[in-house]
Coordinates of C-alpha atoms and ligand atoms in Angstrom, one line a residue:
M1 CA 0.1 0.1 -0.1
N2 CA 1.2 3.3 -0.7
A3 CA 1.8 5.7 2.2
I4 CA -1.1 8.0 3.4
Y5 CA 0.6 11.2 2.6
L6 CA -0.2 13.8 5.1
D7 CA 2.8 16.1 5.0
N8 CA 1.8 18.3 2.0
A9 CA 3.0 21.6 3.9
A10 CA 6.4 20.3 3.6
T11 CA 6.2 19.5 -0.1
T12 CA 3.7 18.1 -2.7
A13 CA 3.8 15.4 -5.5
V14 CA 4.1 17.0 -8.9
S15 CA 1.0 16.3 -10.5
P16 CA 0.9 14.2 -13.7
A17 CA -0.5 17.0 -15.9
V18 CA 2.4 19.4 -14.7
L19 CA 4.9 16.5 -15.4
Q20 CA 3.5 16.0 -18.8
E21 CA 3.6 19.8 -19.8
M22 CA 7.6 19.8 -18.5
L23 CA 8.7 16.9 -19.9
P24 CA 9.3 18.2 -23.6
F25 CA 11.2 21.1 -22.2
F26 CA 14.2 18.7 -21.2
T27 CA 14.8 17.0 -24.3
E28 CA 12.9 18.7 -27.0
H29 CA 12.6 22.2 -26.5
Y30 CA 15.7 22.7 -24.3
G31 CA 16.8 25.9 -25.8
N32 CA 18.4 28.8 -23.9
P33 CA 15.7 31.4 -24.0
S34 CA 18.3 34.0 -24.5
S35 CA 19.2 32.5 -27.7
V36 CA 18.0 34.1 -30.9
H37 CA 17.6 30.9 -33.0
S38 CA 13.8 29.3 -33.0
T39 CA 14.8 26.8 -30.3
G40 CA 15.7 29.7 -28.2
R41 CA 12.7 31.5 -28.8
D42 CA 10.4 28.5 -28.3
A43 CA 11.7 28.7 -25.1
R44 CA 11.3 32.5 -24.4
K45 CA 7.7 31.7 -25.3
A46 CA 7.1 28.8 -23.3
I47 CA 8.6 31.2 -20.2
E48 CA 6.2 34.1 -21.0
N49 CA 3.2 31.9 -21.0
A50 CA 4.2 30.7 -17.7
R51 CA 4.6 34.2 -16.7
R52 CA 1.1 35.1 -17.4
Q53 CA -0.3 32.1 -15.9
V54 CA 1.4 33.0 -12.6
A55 CA 0.3 36.6 -12.9
A56 CA -3.2 35.8 -13.5
A57 CA -3.5 33.3 -10.5
I58 CA -2.9 36.8 -8.1
G59 CA -4.3 39.4 -10.0
A60 CA -1.1 40.6 -11.1
N61 CA 0.7 41.7 -14.5
P62 CA 3.0 39.2 -16.3
Q63 CA 5.9 42.0 -15.9
E64 CA 5.6 42.1 -12.4
I65 CA 6.6 38.1 -12.2
Y66 CA 10.2 37.2 -11.5
F67 CA 11.1 33.6 -11.4
T68 CA 13.5 32.3 -8.7
A69 CA 14.8 29.4 -7.2
G70 CA 11.9 28.9 -4.9
G71 CA 10.3 30.3 -1.5
S72 CA 13.5 30.9 0.2
E73 CA 15.2 33.0 -2.6
S74 CA 12.1 35.0 -3.1
D75 CA 11.9 35.9 0.5
N76 CA 15.5 36.8 0.8
W77 CA 15.2 38.8 -2.5
A78 CA 12.1 40.6 -1.4
I79 CA 13.7 41.7 2.1
K80 CA 17.2 42.3 1.3
G81 CA 16.3 44.0 -1.8
A82 CA 13.8 46.2 -0.1
A83 CA 15.9 47.0 2.7
Y84 CA 19.1 48.1 0.6
A85 CA 17.2 50.0 -1.9
N86 CA 15.5 51.9 0.9
R87 CA 18.3 52.2 3.3
K88 CA 18.7 55.9 3.0
K89 CA 15.0 56.3 3.8
G90 CA 15.2 54.4 7.0
N91 CA 16.4 50.8 8.8
H92 CA 13.6 49.5 10.3
I93 CA 11.6 46.4 9.4
I94 CA 8.5 45.1 11.0
T95 CA 7.9 41.0 10.8
T96 CA 6.3 38.6 13.5
A97 CA 7.5 35.9 15.6
I98 CA 5.9 33.2 13.5
E99 CA 7.7 33.7 10.2
H100 CA 9.3 30.9 8.1
H101 CA 13.2 30.9 9.0
A102 CA 13.6 32.1 5.3
V103 CA 12.2 35.4 6.8
L104 CA 13.4 35.2 10.1
H105 CA 17.0 34.4 9.5
T106 CA 17.0 37.1 6.5
C107 CA 15.8 39.5 9.0
A108 CA 18.5 38.5 11.7
W109 CA 21.4 38.7 9.1
L110 CA 20.1 42.4 8.0
E111 CA 20.4 43.2 12.0
K112 CA 24.2 42.4 11.7
Q113 CA 24.1 44.9 9.1
G114 CA 22.8 47.8 10.8
F115 CA 19.0 47.4 10.1
E116 CA 16.4 47.3 13.0
V117 CA 13.8 44.6 12.9
T118 CA 10.6 44.4 15.2
Y119 CA 9.3 41.0 15.6
L120 CA 5.8 41.3 17.0
P121 CA 4.3 38.7 19.1
V122 CA 1.2 36.9 17.9
D123 CA -2.1 35.8 20.2
R124 CA -2.9 32.5 21.3
N125 CA -4.3 31.5 17.6
G126 CA -1.1 32.8 15.9
R127 CA -2.5 36.1 14.8
V128 CA -0.9 39.4 14.5
T129 CA -3.5 42.5 14.2
P130 CA -3.3 45.4 11.8
E131 CA -3.3 47.6 15.0
Q132 CA -0.2 46.0 16.3
I133 CA 1.5 46.7 12.8
E134 CA 0.2 50.2 12.9
A135 CA 1.7 51.1 16.3
A136 CA 4.7 49.5 15.4
I137 CA 5.6 51.9 12.2
T138 CA 8.2 54.7 12.9
D139 CA 9.3 57.3 10.4
K140 CA 12.4 55.0 9.9
T141 CA 10.1 52.0 8.8
I142 CA 11.0 50.8 5.3
L143 CA 9.2 47.4 5.3
I144 CA 6.4 45.5 6.7
T145 CA 7.0 41.6 6.0
V146 CA 4.0 39.4 7.2
M147 CA 3.2 35.8 6.0
T148 CA 0.0 35.3 4.2
A149 CA -0.6 31.8 6.4
N150 CA 1.5 30.1 8.8
N151 CA 3.2 26.9 7.4
E152 CA 2.9 24.9 10.6
I153 CA -0.3 25.9 12.7
G154 CA -2.1 27.1 9.3
T155 CA -3.2 30.6 10.7
I156 CA -4.1 33.0 8.1
E157 CA -3.2 36.7 8.8
P158 CA -5.2 39.7 8.2
I159 CA -3.0 40.3 4.8
A160 CA -5.8 42.8 3.1
E161 CA -6.1 44.9 6.5
I162 CA -2.1 45.1 6.8
G163 CA -1.7 46.2 3.4
R164 CA -4.1 49.0 4.2
V165 CA -2.1 50.1 7.0
A166 CA 1.0 49.7 5.1
R167 CA -0.5 51.9 2.2
E168 CA -1.6 54.6 4.3
H169 CA 1.7 54.9 5.6
K170 CA 3.7 54.6 2.6
V171 CA 5.7 51.7 3.9
L172 CA 6.6 48.6 1.6
F173 CA 4.4 45.5 2.2
H174 CA 5.7 42.0 1.7
T175 CA 4.0 38.8 2.1
D176 CA 5.4 35.0 2.2
A177 CA 2.4 33.6 0.6
V178 CA 4.2 30.0 0.2
Q179 CA 1.6 28.3 1.7
A180 CA -1.5 30.1 0.8
V181 CA -0.9 30.1 -3.1
G182 CA -3.7 27.6 -4.3
A183 CA -5.0 27.0 -0.9
I184 CA -7.0 30.6 -0.7
P185 CA -7.9 33.1 -3.0
L186 CA -5.1 35.9 -3.6
D187 CA -5.4 39.4 -5.2
V188 CA -2.2 41.5 -4.7
Q189 CA -4.3 44.6 -5.9
A190 CA -7.3 44.2 -3.4
M191 CA -4.8 43.3 -0.8
N192 CA -2.4 45.9 -1.4
I193 CA 0.5 43.6 -1.3
D194 CA 3.7 45.0 -2.8
M195 CA 5.9 42.0 -2.8
L196 CA 4.5 38.3 -2.6
S197 CA 6.8 35.1 -2.4
M198 CA 5.5 31.6 -3.8
S199 CA 7.3 28.3 -4.2
G200 CA 6.4 25.9 -6.8
H201 CA 6.6 22.6 -4.9
K202 CA 4.0 23.5 -2.4
F203 CA 1.2 23.2 -5.1
H204 CA 1.8 20.4 -7.2
G205 CA 4.8 21.9 -9.1
P206 CA 8.3 21.1 -9.2
K207 CA 11.0 21.9 -6.5
G208 CA 13.4 24.6 -7.3
I209 CA 11.2 26.9 -8.6
G210 CA 9.5 29.8 -7.2
A211 CA 8.4 33.4 -8.0
L212 CA 8.5 37.0 -6.6
Y213 CA 5.9 39.6 -7.1
V214 CA 7.0 42.8 -7.4
R215 CA 4.5 45.9 -7.8
R216 CA 5.3 47.8 -11.0
G217 CA 7.2 50.9 -10.1
I218 CA 8.8 49.6 -6.9
R219 CA 12.8 49.4 -6.9
I220 CA 14.6 46.5 -4.9
D221 CA 18.1 45.7 -5.2
T222 CA 19.3 42.8 -7.3
L223 CA 20.2 39.8 -5.3
I224 CA 21.5 37.3 -7.8
H225 CA 24.0 39.2 -10.1
G226 CA 25.0 38.2 -13.7
G227 CA 23.3 37.9 -16.9
A228 CA 20.4 40.0 -18.0
Q229 CA 18.0 37.4 -17.4
E230 CA 14.5 38.3 -15.7
R231 CA 14.9 41.9 -17.3
G232 CA 18.3 42.4 -15.7
Q233 CA 16.7 41.7 -12.2
R234 CA 17.5 38.2 -11.6
A235 CA 20.3 36.5 -13.4
G236 CA 21.1 32.7 -14.4
T237 CA 19.8 30.5 -17.2
E238 CA 16.1 30.1 -16.7
N239 CA 15.0 27.0 -15.2
L240 CA 13.0 26.3 -18.1
A241 CA 11.2 23.0 -17.2
G242 CA 10.7 24.5 -13.7
I243 CA 9.0 27.7 -15.1
V244 CA 6.8 26.1 -17.2
G245 CA 5.9 23.6 -14.3
I246 CA 5.2 26.4 -11.7
G247 CA 3.0 27.8 -14.7
K248 CA 0.8 24.9 -15.0
A249 CA 0.7 23.9 -11.3
I250 CA -0.6 27.6 -10.4
E251 CA -3.1 27.2 -13.3
I252 CA -4.3 23.9 -12.0
A253 CA -4.3 24.8 -8.3
T254 CA -6.5 28.3 -8.6
E255 CA -8.8 26.4 -10.7
N256 CA -12.1 26.3 -8.8
L257 CA -10.3 27.2 -5.9
E258 CA -13.1 27.9 -3.3
E259 CA -14.9 24.6 -4.4
K260 CA -11.9 22.8 -4.0
A261 CA -10.9 24.7 -0.5
A262 CA -14.2 23.9 1.1
K263 CA -13.9 20.1 0.3
L264 CA -10.6 20.3 1.9
S265 CA -11.7 22.2 4.7
A266 CA -14.5 19.7 5.5
M267 CA -12.2 16.8 5.6
R268 CA -9.8 18.5 7.7
D269 CA -12.8 19.2 10.3
R270 CA -13.5 15.8 10.0
L271 CA -10.3 14.8 11.0
I272 CA -9.9 17.1 13.6
D273 CA -13.4 16.5 15.1
G274 CA -12.8 12.9 15.0
I275 CA -9.3 13.3 17.1
L276 CA -10.9 15.2 19.6
E277 CA -13.9 12.8 20.0
R278 CA -11.6 10.0 20.0
I279 CA -8.6 10.9 22.1
P280 CA -8.6 12.7 25.6
D281 CA -6.1 15.7 26.5
V282 CA -5.5 16.9 22.7
R283 CA -5.5 20.4 21.8
V284 CA -5.8 22.1 18.6
N285 CA -2.8 24.4 17.6
G286 CA -4.1 27.2 15.6
P287 CA -7.5 29.0 15.3
R288 CA -10.6 26.6 14.2
D289 CA -11.7 29.0 11.7
G290 CA -9.5 31.0 9.7
R291 CA -6.9 28.3 9.1
L292 CA -5.5 26.7 5.9
P293 CA -8.0 24.5 4.5
N294 CA -5.5 21.7 4.6
N295 CA -3.8 22.1 7.9
A296 CA -4.5 20.1 11.2
N297 CA -2.3 20.7 14.1
I298 CA -2.8 19.2 17.3
S299 CA -0.6 18.5 20.7
V300 CA -1.0 15.4 22.2
R301 CA -0.8 15.4 26.1
Y302 CA 2.2 13.2 27.8
I303 CA 3.7 12.3 24.6
E304 CA 6.5 13.2 22.1
G305 CA 5.8 14.5 18.6
E306 CA 8.6 12.5 17.4
S307 CA 7.5 8.9 18.7
M308 CA 4.2 9.7 17.1
L309 CA 5.8 10.3 13.6
L310 CA 7.8 7.1 13.9
K311 CA 4.9 5.1 14.9
L312 CA 2.5 6.6 12.2
D313 CA 5.2 6.0 9.5
L314 CA 5.3 2.2 10.7
A315 CA 1.6 2.3 10.0
G316 CA 2.0 4.0 6.5
I317 CA 1.3 7.4 7.3
A318 CA 3.3 10.3 6.6
A319 CA 3.2 13.4 9.0
S320 CA 5.4 16.3 10.6
S321 CA 6.0 17.6 14.0
G322 CA 7.0 20.8 15.7
S323 CA 9.3 18.8 18.2
A324 CA 12.8 18.5 18.5
C325 CA 14.7 15.9 16.0
T326 CA 12.6 16.9 12.9
S327 CA 14.0 20.5 12.7
G328 CA 17.3 19.2 13.7
S329 CA 17.6 21.1 17.1
L330 CA 16.9 20.8 20.5
D331 CA 14.3 23.7 20.8
P332 CA 10.8 23.1 19.9
S333 CA 9.2 25.1 16.8
H334 CA 9.2 28.6 17.1
V335 CA 5.8 29.0 16.1
L336 CA 4.3 26.9 18.9
L337 CA 6.3 29.0 21.4
A338 CA 5.3 32.0 20.1
I339 CA 1.4 31.1 20.4
G340 CA 2.5 30.7 24.2
L341 CA 2.8 26.5 24.5
P342 CA 5.0 25.4 27.3
H343 CA 8.2 23.3 25.9
E344 CA 6.3 20.1 26.9
V345 CA 3.1 20.9 25.0
A346 CA 5.1 22.0 21.8
H347 CA 7.1 19.0 21.7
G348 CA 4.0 16.9 21.7
S349 CA 2.9 18.3 18.4
L350 CA 2.0 16.6 15.4
R351 CA 0.9 18.5 12.0
M352 CA -1.2 16.7 9.5
T353 CA -1.6 18.5 6.2
L354 CA -3.8 17.0 3.6
G355 CA -3.4 17.2 -0.1
S356 CA -5.8 17.6 -3.1
D357 CA -5.9 13.8 -3.6
T358 CA -6.4 13.1 -0.1
T359 CA -9.4 10.8 0.5
D360 CA -12.2 10.0 3.1
A361 CA -11.1 6.8 3.5
E362 CA -7.5 7.8 4.2
I363 CA -9.2 10.2 7.1
D364 CA -10.8 7.1 8.0
K365 CA -7.7 5.2 8.5
V366 CA -6.1 7.9 10.5
L367 CA -8.7 8.2 12.7
E368 CA -8.6 4.6 13.4
V369 CA -5.0 4.2 14.1
L370 CA -4.1 7.2 15.8
P371 CA -5.8 6.7 19.0
E372 CA -4.2 3.3 19.3
I373 CA -1.0 4.8 18.9
I374 CA -1.5 7.4 21.4
S375 CA -2.8 5.1 24.0
G376 CA 0.3 2.9 23.4
L377 CA 2.7 5.7 23.6
R378 CA 0.8 7.3 26.9
A379 CA 1.0 3.9 28.7
M380 CA 5.1 4.1 28.1
S381 CA 5.6 7.8 28.6
V382 CA 7.4 9.0 31.8
L383 CA 4.8 11.9 31.6
N384 CA 1.5 11.7 33.1
R385 CA -0.9 13.6 35.5
E386 CA 1.5 13.5 38.3
T387 CA 5.0 14.1 36.4
S388 CA 3.6 17.0 34.0
T389 CA 3.9 20.4 35.0
V390 CA 1.2 21.4 32.4
T391 CA -2.4 22.6 33.5
D392 CA -5.5 21.0 32.1
E393 CA -6.5 24.7 30.8
V394 CA -3.6 24.2 27.8
F395 CA -5.9 21.3 26.6
Y396 CA -9.2 22.8 26.6
N397 CA -11.0 23.0 23.5
G398 CA -14.3 24.6 24.7
T399 CA -14.0 27.3 22.2
K400 CA -14.4 27.0 18.5
Ligands
PLP1 C1 8.1 26.0 2.3 C2 8.2 27.5 2.7 C3 9.2 28.2 2.3 C4 10.6 27.7 1.6 O1 10.4 27.4 0.2 P1 11.3 26.9 -0.7 O2 10.8 26.8 -1.9 O3 11.3 25.5 -0.1 O4 12.7 27.2 -0.7 C5 9.1 29.6 2.7 N1 8.0 30.0 3.2 C6 7.1 29.3 3.7 C7 5.9 29.4 4.5 C8 7.3 28.0 3.2 O5 6.0 27.1 3.7

């Protein structure tokens, strides 16, 4: 049996239609898009077609889309590029405590270069408010960067409202929309977004290809210097097949988006509600409403996320956790700590992220095996009502 893959926030499978579209660009239409001959011109045409597909999906113009090597590069470019292009105006950047490391580590690096960064706290559901953003703006603020939706707990941020605040104060607004593209509707005009990062492999496109939207008229410094590709803004021979892939993938992902999102949300809620019904002492991380349609994140009292992952894997279920070893560090997820979870509870987290191909039967299977796994692990755990320091209140899910 194939694994039940519930780790779509980490990466997704390339869909067959996307692969089909990409294949000829490896062996047949492999020209360098900068070449003058017709093989090169065919490649150029394919790139410009993909640029239109990406632009259409977020309400942008094709000239506002730049292809990159993924979400991390897009985040680095937007933030470093805006910081350096505006450093005569000011040196202050506003972000949140729950951003992806591609944003947080970029900001930390900029701090070493003399920039000042405000890391806004979030509430217990992982939300930052437009009021917090507004209060943090100073006459030195040059950039606000807030993710559209969180990759761990699924929280959707009030991006349109933050965009309005940024616009009113004439501060650039970047959003890491890597988890949001293909999951919720996005419109850079309506949401006043100046820069937006996305990554192909998070919506059934290939890995190593991303895009950055930069609103027309905004100048940011170049990150990758060299040739004149991407209108002189991002050097390097284009990842032709990857670009064709992200174009096709975003087109498919944003087709009938609301319908697909409603179906996924219902499946996600059945998973979460089923877990809460069957397993005592579980908390839901992130809000019940206003979370990504595919994201379920729970903390299970008295046990380690890591051990749940191993047991699930043996049962043929692929999931993820915000606990220690997965992330290669001893600290639990910065996101789970930022929503106020004690270390013990953050260590007991389990993230299951559904995909467009997740079935009801797969959800049933998880609901069947997870309670057994958890009661087995609890029976062996050193943590229990006597040894745990965590209060019952942390595991209260009374409010939706
Ligand atoms: C996956 C992810 C990234 C990084 O994207 P890559 O294409 O893997 O570099 C950045 N931000 C968020 C929110 C992500 O989920």
